[in-house]
Amino acid sequence: MSLEPPQDISSHLAEVFAPLPKDAVIGVAVSGGSDSVALLLALRAAMPQAHLCAATVDHGLRAEAKEEAHWVSALCGKLGVAHTTLTISDLPKGPNLQARARSARYEALAAWGRDMACRCICLGHSQTDVAENFLIRLARGSGADGLSEMRGRWTDRDMDWQRPLLAFCREDLQGFLHAQGQGWCNDPSNEDPAFMRVRMRQAAPELEALGLTGHRLAATATRMRHVQEALEFSTRGLWPQVAQIDVTDVLFDRVALSRLPREYIERMVSAALNWISGQPYRPRNSALLRALAAKKTVTLHGCVLIPQSKTVLRISREFSVVERQVAQAGAPWDGRISMVNAEKSYEIRALGPSGLGQCPGWRDSGRPRLALLASPSLWQGQRLLAAPMAQFGPKDMLKVVSPPWEW
């Protein structure tokens, strides 16, 4: 990605989307802020024959959100762009409101994009967001992954996503809008110092005086992305040396793992935790290091880390997380286990104490009871049909999605 912004935003977008058919269906997430409004206008100018459709997400957290969605709808009407307001009424409870809102927002946008048959969904993040994100992650003590620049394009939730404006700072985009005579909505929360991002934004003039300009911070984030890519490349060759898959668990060779540089240890154990738990983000580094230093079984990230012996560290699913999960025929269980040629009356559940009681030879498997309790098993009513990890029934009735390092 070039960090020198092109003179013409629309020409830049026309080049970015040149590989797509001229009449492609392209989704745009438009909040009403300057960045997303600039993206919408520039895309309309760059791709006049494309079928643009816009969506505004209302998380139900601010009274102004409905008015902003109406404003965006009116703007889209003038531009001939179909608009949908996506209302999130059941935001999950828990800590880190912004992270929960972001996850719910992507879920809603992905579902909308699939319904609209979008080739991709575009987001209006700018170089300014890259710089602010870098500072926030730096303040949190993030490593190479956290300090990397935002991805320009990626696939998630069965949808392709793009951030085509990362070469432009917010001033570029607002200048583009001023030239068009186009206004935008100002979110009051963007001035609330309770949010770290706002405090970072307010500190920008002092940082720029020290040479830490948005452009330079974004350039450093780009370099960290290159470091991240190099680490991912080299890590792939290490997996066979230190780890193996045991049905749905990951077994680490503790001796071989301990000989690696710390960055590789943290990266690989985090990847195993994410694959088993289905969570997209790594656990906090401090929590991960405490878990690795523990000499007893500990829970982390919806998983259980079991020092099975002096040479084996087993990572399994945490039973309490999946205890009540049930998947019918055709549906995945815990995000990565499915049935093979299953009858409609079959279900996947965690083996649990009742299932383990139906597996007389489970001790012969050599696997810890704690790992077996959370392992997937196939049932027909109260009758256990298969429990691969407990060595009960056919081994080929359940299929497990391979971990990403084997793709």
Coordinates of C-alpha atoms in Angstrom, one line a residue:
M1 CA 0.0 0.0 0.0
S2 CA 1.3 3.4 -1.0
L3 CA 1.2 5.9 1.9
E4 CA 1.4 8.8 -0.5
P5 CA -2.2 9.7 -1.1
P6 CA -3.2 9.9 -4.8
Q7 CA -4.5 13.3 -5.9
D8 CA -7.9 12.0 -7.0
I9 CA -9.7 9.7 -4.5
S10 CA -12.2 8.6 -7.1
S11 CA -9.5 7.7 -9.6
H12 CA -7.8 5.7 -6.8
L13 CA -11.0 3.7 -6.1
A14 CA -11.5 3.1 -9.9
E15 CA -8.1 1.5 -10.0
V16 CA -8.7 -0.5 -6.8
F17 CA -12.0 -2.0 -8.1
A18 CA -10.9 -2.3 -11.8
P19 CA -10.8 -6.2 -11.5
L20 CA -14.5 -6.3 -10.6
P21 CA -17.3 -6.2 -13.3
K22 CA -18.5 -2.7 -14.0
D23 CA -22.0 -3.7 -12.8
A24 CA -20.8 -5.5 -9.6
V25 CA -22.9 -5.2 -6.4
I26 CA -20.7 -3.4 -3.9
G27 CA -21.8 -2.8 -0.3
V28 CA -20.7 0.3 1.7
A29 CA -21.0 0.7 5.4
V30 CA -21.9 4.3 6.0
S31 CA -22.2 5.7 9.5
G32 CA -22.7 9.3 8.4
G33 CA -19.2 10.4 9.5
S34 CA -16.8 12.1 7.1
D35 CA -14.8 9.0 6.2
S36 CA -17.7 6.8 5.2
V37 CA -19.5 9.6 3.4
A38 CA -16.4 10.4 1.4
L39 CA -16.1 6.7 0.5
L40 CA -19.8 6.6 -0.6
L41 CA -19.5 9.7 -2.9
A42 CA -16.1 8.6 -4.3
L43 CA -17.3 5.1 -5.1
R44 CA -20.4 6.5 -6.8
A45 CA -18.2 8.7 -9.0
A46 CA -15.6 6.0 -9.6
M47 CA -18.0 3.3 -10.5
P48 CA -21.2 4.9 -12.1
Q49 CA -22.4 1.5 -13.4
A50 CA -21.9 -0.5 -10.2
H51 CA -24.9 -1.4 -8.1
L52 CA -24.0 0.3 -4.8
C53 CA -25.9 -0.5 -1.7
A54 CA -25.3 1.1 1.7
A55 CA -26.0 0.1 5.2
T56 CA -26.0 2.1 8.5
V57 CA -25.7 0.2 11.7
D58 CA -27.7 1.4 14.8
H59 CA -26.4 -0.3 17.9
G60 CA -29.1 1.2 20.0
L61 CA -26.5 2.9 22.2
R62 CA -27.0 6.6 21.2
A63 CA -30.2 8.6 20.7
E64 CA -28.7 10.4 17.7
A65 CA -28.1 7.1 15.8
K66 CA -31.6 7.0 14.4
E67 CA -31.4 10.6 13.1
E68 CA -27.9 9.8 11.5
A69 CA -29.4 6.7 9.8
H70 CA -32.2 8.9 8.4
W71 CA -29.7 11.4 7.2
V72 CA -27.6 8.7 5.4
S73 CA -30.8 7.3 3.9
A74 CA -31.7 10.7 2.5
L75 CA -28.2 11.1 1.0
C76 CA -28.4 7.7 -0.6
G77 CA -31.7 8.6 -2.1
K78 CA -30.1 11.6 -3.8
L79 CA -27.3 9.4 -5.1
G80 CA -29.5 6.6 -6.3
V81 CA -28.0 4.1 -3.8
A82 CA -30.2 1.6 -2.0
H83 CA -30.0 2.0 1.8
T84 CA -30.7 -0.2 4.7
T85 CA -30.6 0.6 8.5
L86 CA -29.4 -2.4 10.5
T87 CA -30.7 -2.2 14.0
I88 CA -28.9 -4.2 16.7
S89 CA -31.3 -4.7 19.6
D90 CA -29.6 -7.6 21.5
L91 CA -26.0 -6.5 22.0
P92 CA -24.3 -9.2 24.1
K93 CA -23.5 -8.3 27.7
G94 CA -20.0 -8.2 29.1
P95 CA -16.9 -6.0 29.3
N96 CA -15.4 -3.9 26.5
L97 CA -18.5 -2.3 25.0
Q98 CA -16.7 -1.1 21.9
A99 CA -15.4 -4.6 21.1
R100 CA -18.8 -6.1 21.6
A101 CA -20.4 -3.5 19.4
R102 CA -17.8 -4.0 16.7
S103 CA -18.3 -7.8 16.6
A104 CA -22.1 -7.3 16.4
R105 CA -21.7 -4.7 13.7
Y106 CA -19.6 -7.0 11.5
E107 CA -22.1 -9.9 12.0
A108 CA -25.0 -7.6 11.0
L109 CA -23.1 -6.2 8.0
A110 CA -22.0 -9.7 6.8
A111 CA -25.6 -11.0 6.9
W112 CA -26.9 -8.0 5.0
G113 CA -24.1 -8.3 2.5
R114 CA -24.9 -11.9 1.8
D115 CA -28.6 -11.1 1.4
M116 CA -27.7 -8.3 -1.1
A117 CA -25.3 -10.6 -3.0
C118 CA -22.4 -8.1 -2.5
R119 CA -19.1 -8.9 -4.1
C120 CA -17.5 -7.1 -1.1
I121 CA -18.3 -4.6 1.7
C122 CA -16.3 -1.5 1.9
L123 CA -15.4 0.3 5.1
G124 CA -14.3 3.9 5.4
H125 CA -11.3 3.6 7.6
S126 CA -8.5 6.0 6.7
Q127 CA -4.8 6.5 7.4
T128 CA -5.8 8.5 10.5
D129 CA -7.5 5.4 11.9
V130 CA -4.3 3.4 11.2
A131 CA -2.2 5.9 13.2
E132 CA -4.7 6.1 16.1
N133 CA -5.0 2.3 16.2
F134 CA -1.2 2.0 16.4
L135 CA -1.0 4.4 19.3
I136 CA -3.8 2.6 21.2
R137 CA -2.2 -0.8 20.7
L138 CA 1.2 0.7 21.7
A139 CA -0.3 2.0 24.9
R140 CA -1.6 -1.5 25.6
G141 CA 1.8 -3.1 25.1
S142 CA 0.8 -5.0 21.9
G143 CA 3.3 -6.9 19.9
A144 CA 3.8 -7.2 16.1
D145 CA 0.2 -8.4 15.4
G146 CA -1.4 -5.6 17.4
L147 CA 0.8 -2.9 15.9
S148 CA 0.3 -4.0 12.3
E149 CA -1.7 -1.7 10.0
M150 CA -5.3 -2.5 9.4
R151 CA -5.9 -5.0 6.7
G152 CA -6.8 -3.5 3.3
R153 CA -8.8 -6.6 2.3
W154 CA -9.7 -9.9 3.9
T155 CA -12.4 -12.5 4.1
D156 CA -14.5 -13.2 7.2
R157 CA -18.0 -14.4 7.9
D158 CA -18.3 -15.6 4.3
M159 CA -17.9 -12.1 3.1
D160 CA -15.1 -10.2 1.4
W161 CA -14.2 -6.9 3.1
Q162 CA -12.2 -3.9 1.8
R163 CA -10.8 -0.7 3.3
P164 CA -9.9 1.2 0.1
L165 CA -9.1 4.6 1.7
L166 CA -6.1 3.6 3.9
A167 CA -3.8 5.8 1.7
F168 CA -5.8 8.9 2.7
C169 CA -5.8 10.8 6.0
R170 CA -9.0 12.2 7.4
E171 CA -8.1 15.8 6.3
D172 CA -7.8 14.5 2.7
L173 CA -11.3 13.0 2.9
Q174 CA -12.9 16.0 4.5
G175 CA -11.2 18.2 1.8
F176 CA -12.8 16.0 -0.8
L177 CA -16.2 16.5 0.8
H178 CA -15.8 20.3 1.1
A179 CA -14.9 20.4 -2.7
Q180 CA -18.2 18.5 -3.3
G181 CA -20.2 20.8 -1.1
Q182 CA -21.1 17.8 1.0
G183 CA -21.5 17.8 4.7
W184 CA -21.5 14.9 7.2
C185 CA -22.7 13.9 10.7
N186 CA -20.6 14.5 13.8
D187 CA -20.8 11.8 16.4
P188 CA -20.6 13.4 19.9
S189 CA -18.8 10.4 21.2
N190 CA -15.9 11.4 19.0
E191 CA -15.2 14.2 21.4
D192 CA -15.7 12.2 24.6
P193 CA -12.3 11.8 26.4
A194 CA -13.7 8.7 28.2
F195 CA -12.6 6.9 25.1
M196 CA -8.9 6.2 24.5
R197 CA -9.2 6.9 20.8
V198 CA -10.5 10.4 21.5
R199 CA -7.6 11.1 23.9
M200 CA -5.1 9.9 21.3
R201 CA -6.8 12.2 18.8
Q202 CA -6.5 15.1 21.2
A203 CA -2.9 14.4 21.8
A204 CA -2.1 14.4 18.0
P205 CA -0.7 18.0 17.8
E206 CA 1.8 17.4 20.6
L207 CA 2.9 14.1 19.0
E208 CA 3.2 15.7 15.6
A209 CA 5.5 18.3 17.2
L210 CA 7.8 15.4 18.2
G211 CA 7.8 14.0 14.7
L212 CA 5.1 11.4 15.4
T213 CA 2.9 12.4 12.5
G214 CA -0.1 10.3 11.4
H215 CA 1.8 9.6 8.2
R216 CA 4.9 8.3 10.1
L217 CA 2.9 6.3 12.5
A218 CA 1.0 4.7 9.6
A219 CA 4.3 3.9 7.9
T220 CA 5.5 2.2 11.0
A221 CA 2.3 0.2 11.2
T222 CA 2.9 -0.9 7.6
R223 CA 6.4 -2.1 8.5
M224 CA 4.9 -4.0 11.5
R225 CA 2.5 -5.7 9.0
H226 CA 5.6 -6.9 7.1
V227 CA 7.1 -8.2 10.3
Q228 CA 3.9 -10.0 11.1
E229 CA 3.8 -11.6 7.6
A230 CA 7.4 -12.8 8.1
L231 CA 6.6 -14.3 11.4
E232 CA 3.5 -16.1 10.0
F233 CA 5.6 -17.4 7.2
S234 CA 8.4 -18.8 9.4
T235 CA 5.9 -20.2 12.0
R236 CA 4.3 -22.5 9.5
G237 CA 7.5 -24.5 9.3
L238 CA 7.7 -24.9 13.1
W239 CA 4.3 -26.5 13.7
P240 CA 5.3 -30.1 12.8
Q241 CA 8.3 -29.8 15.2
V242 CA 6.5 -28.8 18.3
A243 CA 2.8 -29.7 18.0
Q244 CA 0.3 -32.3 16.8
I245 CA -3.5 -32.5 16.5
D246 CA -5.3 -35.0 18.7
V247 CA -8.8 -35.1 17.2
T248 CA -10.0 -31.7 18.6
D249 CA -7.1 -31.0 21.0
V250 CA -3.6 -29.6 20.4
L251 CA -0.6 -31.3 22.0
F252 CA 2.6 -29.3 22.4
D253 CA 6.0 -30.9 22.9
R254 CA 6.9 -28.8 26.0
V255 CA 10.6 -29.3 25.6
A256 CA 10.7 -28.4 21.9
L257 CA 8.4 -25.5 22.5
S258 CA 10.6 -24.1 25.3
R259 CA 13.5 -23.9 22.9
L260 CA 11.8 -21.5 20.6
P261 CA 12.1 -17.7 20.9
R262 CA 9.3 -16.3 23.1
E263 CA 7.5 -14.6 20.2
Y264 CA 7.0 -18.0 18.5
I265 CA 5.8 -19.6 21.7
E266 CA 3.1 -16.9 22.3
R267 CA 2.1 -16.9 18.7
M268 CA 1.7 -20.7 18.4
V269 CA -0.1 -21.3 21.7
S270 CA -2.4 -18.3 21.0
A271 CA -3.2 -19.8 17.6
A272 CA -4.1 -23.1 19.2
L273 CA -6.3 -21.4 21.7
N274 CA -8.1 -19.5 18.9
W275 CA -8.7 -22.6 16.8
I276 CA -10.1 -24.6 19.8
S277 CA -12.2 -21.7 21.2
G278 CA -13.3 -20.2 17.9
Q279 CA -12.4 -16.7 19.1
P280 CA -10.9 -14.3 16.6
Y281 CA -8.6 -12.4 19.0
R282 CA -5.7 -13.6 21.0
P283 CA -5.9 -13.7 24.8
R284 CA -4.2 -10.9 26.7
N285 CA -0.5 -11.5 26.7
S286 CA -0.2 -11.2 30.5
A287 CA -2.9 -13.9 31.0
L288 CA -1.2 -16.2 28.4
L289 CA 2.2 -15.9 30.1
R290 CA 0.7 -16.7 33.5
A291 CA -1.0 -19.8 32.0
L292 CA 2.2 -21.0 30.4
A293 CA 4.1 -20.5 33.6
A294 CA 1.6 -22.5 35.7
K295 CA 2.5 -26.0 36.7
K296 CA -1.1 -27.1 37.1
T297 CA -4.2 -27.2 34.9
V298 CA -5.5 -23.7 34.1
T299 CA -8.4 -22.3 32.1
L300 CA -7.9 -19.6 29.5
H301 CA -9.8 -18.3 26.5
G302 CA -12.5 -20.9 26.8
C303 CA -9.9 -23.6 26.8
V304 CA -8.1 -25.8 29.4
L305 CA -4.3 -26.0 29.4
I306 CA -3.3 -29.4 30.9
P307 CA 0.3 -30.2 31.7
Q308 CA -0.3 -33.9 30.8
S309 CA 3.3 -34.9 31.5
K310 CA 6.8 -33.3 31.7
T311 CA 6.9 -33.4 27.9
V312 CA 3.3 -32.8 26.8
L313 CA 1.1 -29.7 27.2
R314 CA -2.5 -30.5 26.1
I315 CA -4.9 -27.7 25.1
S316 CA -8.6 -28.8 25.2
R317 CA -12.0 -27.1 25.1
E318 CA -13.4 -26.0 28.5
F319 CA -16.3 -28.3 29.4
S320 CA -18.4 -25.6 31.0
V321 CA -18.4 -23.6 27.7
V322 CA -19.8 -26.4 25.6
E323 CA -21.7 -28.4 28.2
R324 CA -25.1 -27.2 26.9
Q325 CA -24.2 -26.9 23.2
V326 CA -26.2 -29.1 20.8
A327 CA -25.9 -29.3 17.0
Q328 CA -28.5 -31.0 14.9
A329 CA -27.7 -32.9 11.7
G330 CA -26.2 -30.5 9.1
A331 CA -25.1 -27.9 11.6
P332 CA -21.6 -27.4 13.0
W333 CA -21.0 -28.0 16.7
D334 CA -18.7 -25.5 18.5
G335 CA -17.9 -24.0 15.2
R336 CA -15.6 -26.7 13.9
I337 CA -17.2 -30.2 14.3
S338 CA -19.8 -31.7 11.9
M339 CA -21.4 -35.0 11.2
V340 CA -20.6 -37.3 8.3
N341 CA -23.6 -39.0 6.6
A342 CA -25.7 -38.3 9.7
E343 CA -29.4 -39.2 10.2
K344 CA -31.8 -36.4 11.1
S345 CA -32.2 -37.7 14.6
Y346 CA -28.5 -37.5 15.4
E347 CA -27.0 -34.7 17.6
I348 CA -23.5 -33.6 18.5
R349 CA -22.9 -32.8 22.1
A350 CA -20.1 -32.7 24.6
L351 CA -19.4 -36.2 25.9
G352 CA -19.9 -35.1 29.5
P353 CA -20.1 -37.4 32.6
S354 CA -23.1 -39.4 31.3
G355 CA -21.4 -40.1 28.0
L356 CA -18.1 -40.9 29.6
G357 CA -20.0 -43.5 31.7
Q358 CA -20.9 -45.3 28.5
C359 CA -17.3 -45.6 27.4
P360 CA -15.8 -48.4 29.4
G361 CA -12.4 -48.1 27.7
W362 CA -11.9 -44.4 28.0
R363 CA -8.9 -44.8 30.3
D364 CA -7.1 -46.9 27.6
S365 CA -7.1 -43.8 25.4
G366 CA -4.5 -42.2 27.7
R367 CA -6.4 -38.9 27.5
P368 CA -7.2 -36.9 30.6
R369 CA -10.8 -37.1 31.9
L370 CA -11.0 -33.3 31.7
A371 CA -10.3 -33.3 28.0
L372 CA -12.7 -36.1 27.3
L373 CA -15.6 -34.4 29.1
A374 CA -15.5 -31.5 26.5
S375 CA -14.8 -33.7 23.5
P376 CA -17.5 -34.0 20.8
S377 CA -19.7 -37.0 20.7
L378 CA -22.6 -38.2 18.5
W379 CA -25.9 -39.1 20.0
Q380 CA -29.3 -40.4 19.1
G381 CA -31.5 -39.4 22.0
Q382 CA -29.9 -40.8 25.1
R383 CA -27.9 -43.4 23.2
L384 CA -24.2 -42.6 22.6
L385 CA -23.2 -43.5 19.0
A386 CA -19.6 -42.3 18.8
A387 CA -17.0 -40.6 20.9
P388 CA -13.7 -40.6 19.0
M389 CA -11.5 -39.3 21.8
A390 CA -12.9 -41.8 24.3
Q391 CA -12.3 -44.6 21.7
F392 CA -16.0 -45.5 21.5
G393 CA -17.9 -46.3 18.3
P394 CA -16.9 -45.5 14.7
K395 CA -14.1 -43.0 14.3
D396 CA -15.3 -41.5 11.0
M397 CA -18.8 -40.2 12.0
L398 CA -17.5 -36.8 13.0
K399 CA -15.4 -34.4 11.0
V400 CA -13.2 -31.7 12.4
V401 CA -12.2 -28.5 10.6
S402 CA -8.4 -28.4 10.2
P403 CA -6.5 -25.7 12.0
P404 CA -5.4 -22.7 9.9
W405 CA -1.7 -23.6 10.1
E406 CA -2.5 -26.8 8.2
W407 CA -4.4 -25.0 5.4

